[in-house]
């Protein structure tokens, strides 16, 4: 049926041409989309500028900077197939190792400490890989904002904000996990937005493509760092909202709705989980040699690592304890008698009361109600007695986690706790290191307060008993699912227990949006080549202002509508464009990638904010063009770039390196630019 003005009518009620616009549709000028050729040219321009800014002076400095110590070393471990432990999932380090291997790096550089020169070692492949992924963030953000706003100026403004941000440049130029994480994060957001734009043609090839790419990028984000779960939550909320809208569409049959639901389960749940598990399978298959990460995992897992003392050994299956260190050899005895060599073999069972005699000193493992040397609320654990004789404070009840009384104890597989019979305390490690008089060993205590923690669980690694037949440890090999679960428990414990190193600059979440304090990547004085991670102040402070203004308008709008304030259709359209259309998703992304850090107990650093910064930059680009450009028409499509360029021009030495006087010296090129006392350049 013809519409007014000769247009073609779509589904739903007709609208008179020129009086009302569809919700979320941009006005004709100056926000109307440019021709596709113009968009492609703009995309090419911002991509070129992004790559140029990230690859400029990439080889400098030719020494280890900041966390390259960790992630470059871990890349070397992959090349050498040496097992290690890290608090993050393995994908980022695997990709760094692959980039190094393909570019000719042989994995021999030690990465001992920041400042070590690379000399003849080829580090450019790993830095170049991270810079490439960091460069992709700009076109990803450009395309995301363009899809959300249908505004080329908004997309360009977002791109220029990120191109000229000194912090994003710095974080992209080194061997770090951050550019890899943000690449998958922005890939997931772009794919989600593209999939949403295909909502009018579900189950088409493009719809399946973008839905599948969303799942692939979610797996990538989770596989680099656990904070990748924040973008999983963002996509999950978007999916729930989509399904809820589809459920309310009475023109849609339940069969079709079921197809929509199953498609999302397949692409957004099963596909990411499959890829995530496949990544760990590759991780464990590649790292098959004993290395510095062995001690973080169970003995059963260690027995599968080539070069580990437990690899390819045969031992009796049950009871007793023998560790690699001779000082950790113990003889298990009954609590009420001593067995000699002629006594028949008796297996240790769950619930038995035993004595543990130290093989080297013949003293019994002993505890009593005296304070431990470091952890005052715990009881002291000592060696007591002579030649195995002692008292009732040497008695321990051996308990297997999840077992019934009388069940046998298995070597490697059984997780046990030792309960002191006299006091009821549990033998464990406090995690604290003893002074030199204790040979800097980890403090062992008996805690009367905690019944079971990871530090109070023990297992038998080895067993010597000539009266029992030996078995191969291959029969005790854990399954892939067991290894996967164990690795995640170890990573989560390690992540939550991270503490700052000596003289390390940490920060609090409220510091981040205001650009309160940066991070030294390289150098500390005027003779050093200094690189300092700090955001472009012009960019960051405008982003912060935009977030505050957006939240204020969004809350005020919600309150006004709740109070029944009547708005014209024109005003409703404006609010929809400025507050709801796309801006809500971006603002939610910022909140999800920022607020959770306030609840974390682990040590935090400035660079943790950068994923949230990507969302705040997209919100700034979209919001200011909608709010300012459409009403006042003051800004040409790229007019805002001059502001970002000024901030970049002033602060670019922080990213690309500087030598000479510190900013406090009037002769320094950075003199007068230390606008906050907390900046340390």
mmCIF file with all atom_site columns, C-alpha atoms in Angstrom, residues 129-199:
data_model
loop_
_atom_site.group_PDB
_atom_site.id
_atom_site.type_symbol
_atom_site.label_atom_id
_atom_site.label_alt_id
_atom_site.label_comp_id
_atom_site.label_asym_id
_atom_site.label_entity_id
_atom_site.label_seq_id
_atom_site.pdbx_PDB_ins_code
_atom_site.Cartn_x
_atom_site.Cartn_y
_atom_site.Cartn_z
_atom_site.occupancy
_atom_site.B_iso_or_equiv
_atom_site.pdbx_formal_charge
_atom_site.auth_seq_id
_atom_site.auth_comp_id
_atom_site.auth_asym_id
_atom_site.auth_atom_id
_atom_site.pdbx_PDB_model_num
ATOM 1  C CA . UNK A 1 129 ? 51.971 -9.247  17.279 1.00 0.00 ? 129 UNK A CA 1
ATOM 2  C CA . UNK A 1 130 ? 50.707 -7.310  20.321 1.00 0.00 ? 130 UNK A CA 1
ATOM 3  C CA . UNK A 1 131 ? 50.951 -4.018  18.413 1.00 0.00 ? 131 UNK A CA 1
ATOM 4  C CA . UNK A 1 132 ? 48.947 -5.504  15.530 1.00 0.00 ? 132 UNK A CA 1
ATOM 5  C CA . UNK A 1 133 ? 46.112 -6.562  17.827 1.00 0.00 ? 133 UNK A CA 1
ATOM 6  C CA . UNK A 1 134 ? 46.260 -3.227  19.656 1.00 0.00 ? 134 UNK A CA 1
ATOM 7  C CA . UNK A 1 135 ? 46.008 -1.414  16.319 1.00 0.00 ? 135 UNK A CA 1
ATOM 8  C CA . UNK A 1 136 ? 42.814 -3.318  15.476 1.00 0.00 ? 136 UNK A CA 1
ATOM 9  C CA . UNK A 1 137 ? 41.007 -1.759  18.449 1.00 0.00 ? 137 UNK A CA 1
ATOM 10 C CA . UNK A 1 138 ? 40.528 1.529   16.588 1.00 0.00 ? 138 UNK A CA 1
ATOM 11 C CA . UNK A 1 139 ? 38.748 0.124   13.499 1.00 0.00 ? 139 UNK A CA 1
ATOM 12 C CA . UNK A 1 140 ? 36.744 -2.200  15.762 1.00 0.00 ? 140 UNK A CA 1
ATOM 13 C CA . UNK A 1 141 ? 35.534 0.764   17.840 1.00 0.00 ? 141 UNK A CA 1
ATOM 14 C CA . UNK A 1 142 ? 34.876 2.797   14.677 1.00 0.00 ? 142 UNK A CA 1
ATOM 15 C CA . UNK A 1 143 ? 32.699 0.051   13.186 1.00 0.00 ? 143 UNK A CA 1
ATOM 16 C CA . UNK A 1 144 ? 30.873 -0.552  16.483 1.00 0.00 ? 144 UNK A CA 1
ATOM 17 C CA . UNK A 1 145 ? 29.907 3.103   16.948 1.00 0.00 ? 145 UNK A CA 1
ATOM 18 C CA . UNK A 1 146 ? 29.020 3.418   13.268 1.00 0.00 ? 146 UNK A CA 1
ATOM 19 C CA . UNK A 1 147 ? 26.683 0.443   13.595 1.00 0.00 ? 147 UNK A CA 1
ATOM 20 C CA . UNK A 1 148 ? 25.108 1.728   16.807 1.00 0.00 ? 148 UNK A CA 1
ATOM 21 C CA . UNK A 1 149 ? 24.658 5.361   15.790 1.00 0.00 ? 149 UNK A CA 1
ATOM 22 C CA . UNK A 1 150 ? 24.620 5.235   11.971 1.00 0.00 ? 150 UNK A CA 1
ATOM 23 C CA . UNK A 1 151 ? 26.710 8.391   12.323 1.00 0.00 ? 151 UNK A CA 1
ATOM 24 C CA . UNK A 1 152 ? 30.032 8.717   10.534 1.00 0.00 ? 152 UNK A CA 1
ATOM 25 C CA . UNK A 1 153 ? 31.078 11.751  12.648 1.00 0.00 ? 153 UNK A CA 1
ATOM 26 C CA . UNK A 1 154 ? 30.449 9.794   15.851 1.00 0.00 ? 154 UNK A CA 1
ATOM 27 C CA . UNK A 1 155 ? 32.478 6.855   14.572 1.00 0.00 ? 155 UNK A CA 1
ATOM 28 C CA . UNK A 1 156 ? 35.312 9.149   13.482 1.00 0.00 ? 156 UNK A CA 1
ATOM 29 C CA . UNK A 1 157 ? 35.317 10.972  16.801 1.00 0.00 ? 157 UNK A CA 1
ATOM 30 C CA . UNK A 1 158 ? 35.600 7.654   18.658 1.00 0.00 ? 158 UNK A CA 1
ATOM 31 C CA . UNK A 1 159 ? 38.433 6.552   16.396 1.00 0.00 ? 159 UNK A CA 1
ATOM 32 C CA . UNK A 1 160 ? 40.385 9.795   16.889 1.00 0.00 ? 160 UNK A CA 1
ATOM 33 C CA . UNK A 1 161 ? 39.959 9.542   20.668 1.00 0.00 ? 161 UNK A CA 1
ATOM 34 C CA . UNK A 1 162 ? 41.591 6.105   20.672 1.00 0.00 ? 162 UNK A CA 1
ATOM 35 C CA . UNK A 1 163 ? 44.222 6.911   18.042 1.00 0.00 ? 163 UNK A CA 1
ATOM 36 C CA . UNK A 1 164 ? 45.510 9.861   20.039 1.00 0.00 ? 164 UNK A CA 1
ATOM 37 C CA . UNK A 1 165 ? 45.349 8.280   23.480 1.00 0.00 ? 165 UNK A CA 1
ATOM 38 C CA . UNK A 1 166 ? 48.880 7.870   24.819 1.00 0.00 ? 166 UNK A CA 1
ATOM 39 C CA . UNK A 1 167 ? 47.816 5.128   27.222 1.00 0.00 ? 167 UNK A CA 1
ATOM 40 C CA . UNK A 1 168 ? 46.327 2.912   24.513 1.00 0.00 ? 168 UNK A CA 1
ATOM 41 C CA . UNK A 1 169 ? 49.468 3.377   22.413 1.00 0.00 ? 169 UNK A CA 1
ATOM 42 C CA . UNK A 1 170 ? 51.782 2.410   25.271 1.00 0.00 ? 170 UNK A CA 1
ATOM 43 C CA . UNK A 1 171 ? 49.764 -0.636  26.246 1.00 0.00 ? 171 UNK A CA 1
ATOM 44 C CA . UNK A 1 172 ? 49.810 -1.894  22.643 1.00 0.00 ? 172 UNK A CA 1
ATOM 45 C CA . UNK A 1 173 ? 53.567 -1.697  22.067 1.00 0.00 ? 173 UNK A CA 1
ATOM 46 C CA . UNK A 1 174 ? 54.904 -4.298  24.486 1.00 0.00 ? 174 UNK A CA 1
ATOM 47 C CA . UNK A 1 175 ? 54.695 -8.032  25.118 1.00 0.00 ? 175 UNK A CA 1
ATOM 48 C CA . UNK A 1 176 ? 51.594 -7.936  27.311 1.00 0.00 ? 176 UNK A CA 1
ATOM 49 C CA . UNK A 1 177 ? 48.221 -9.644  27.617 1.00 0.00 ? 177 UNK A CA 1
ATOM 50 C CA . UNK A 1 178 ? 46.224 -6.407  27.542 1.00 0.00 ? 178 UNK A CA 1
ATOM 51 C CA . UNK A 1 179 ? 46.133 -5.794  23.764 1.00 0.00 ? 179 UNK A CA 1
ATOM 52 C CA . UNK A 1 180 ? 45.228 -9.455  23.212 1.00 0.00 ? 180 UNK A CA 1
ATOM 53 C CA . UNK A 1 181 ? 42.413 -9.297  25.768 1.00 0.00 ? 181 UNK A CA 1
ATOM 54 C CA . UNK A 1 182 ? 41.027 -6.039  24.375 1.00 0.00 ? 182 UNK A CA 1
ATOM 55 C CA . UNK A 1 183 ? 41.195 -7.388  20.804 1.00 0.00 ? 183 UNK A CA 1
ATOM 56 C CA . UNK A 1 184 ? 38.865 -10.272 21.670 1.00 0.00 ? 184 UNK A CA 1
ATOM 57 C CA . UNK A 1 185 ? 36.715 -8.044  23.875 1.00 0.00 ? 185 UNK A CA 1
ATOM 58 C CA . UNK A 1 186 ? 36.115 -5.492  21.121 1.00 0.00 ? 186 UNK A CA 1
ATOM 59 C CA . UNK A 1 187 ? 35.726 -8.294  18.596 1.00 0.00 ? 187 UNK A CA 1
ATOM 60 C CA . UNK A 1 188 ? 32.919 -9.740  20.726 1.00 0.00 ? 188 UNK A CA 1
ATOM 61 C CA . UNK A 1 189 ? 31.197 -6.356  21.076 1.00 0.00 ? 189 UNK A CA 1
ATOM 62 C CA . UNK A 1 190 ? 31.457 -5.605  17.345 1.00 0.00 ? 190 UNK A CA 1
ATOM 63 C CA . UNK A 1 191 ? 30.154 -9.068  16.433 1.00 0.00 ? 191 UNK A CA 1
ATOM 64 C CA . UNK A 1 192 ? 27.277 -8.689  18.892 1.00 0.00 ? 192 UNK A CA 1
ATOM 65 C CA . UNK A 1 193 ? 26.297 -5.321  17.458 1.00 0.00 ? 193 UNK A CA 1
ATOM 66 C CA . UNK A 1 194 ? 26.567 -6.611  13.882 1.00 0.00 ? 194 UNK A CA 1
ATOM 67 C CA . UNK A 1 195 ? 24.419 -9.611  14.787 1.00 0.00 ? 195 UNK A CA 1
ATOM 68 C CA . UNK A 1 196 ? 21.813 -7.287  16.318 1.00 0.00 ? 196 UNK A CA 1
ATOM 69 C CA . UNK A 1 197 ? 21.706 -5.338  13.057 1.00 0.00 ? 197 UNK A CA 1
ATOM 70 C CA . UNK A 1 198 ? 20.765 -8.575  11.274 1.00 0.00 ? 198 UNK A CA 1
ATOM 71 C CA . UNK A 1 199 ? 17.727 -9.081  13.513 1.00 0.00 ? 199 UNK A CA 1
#
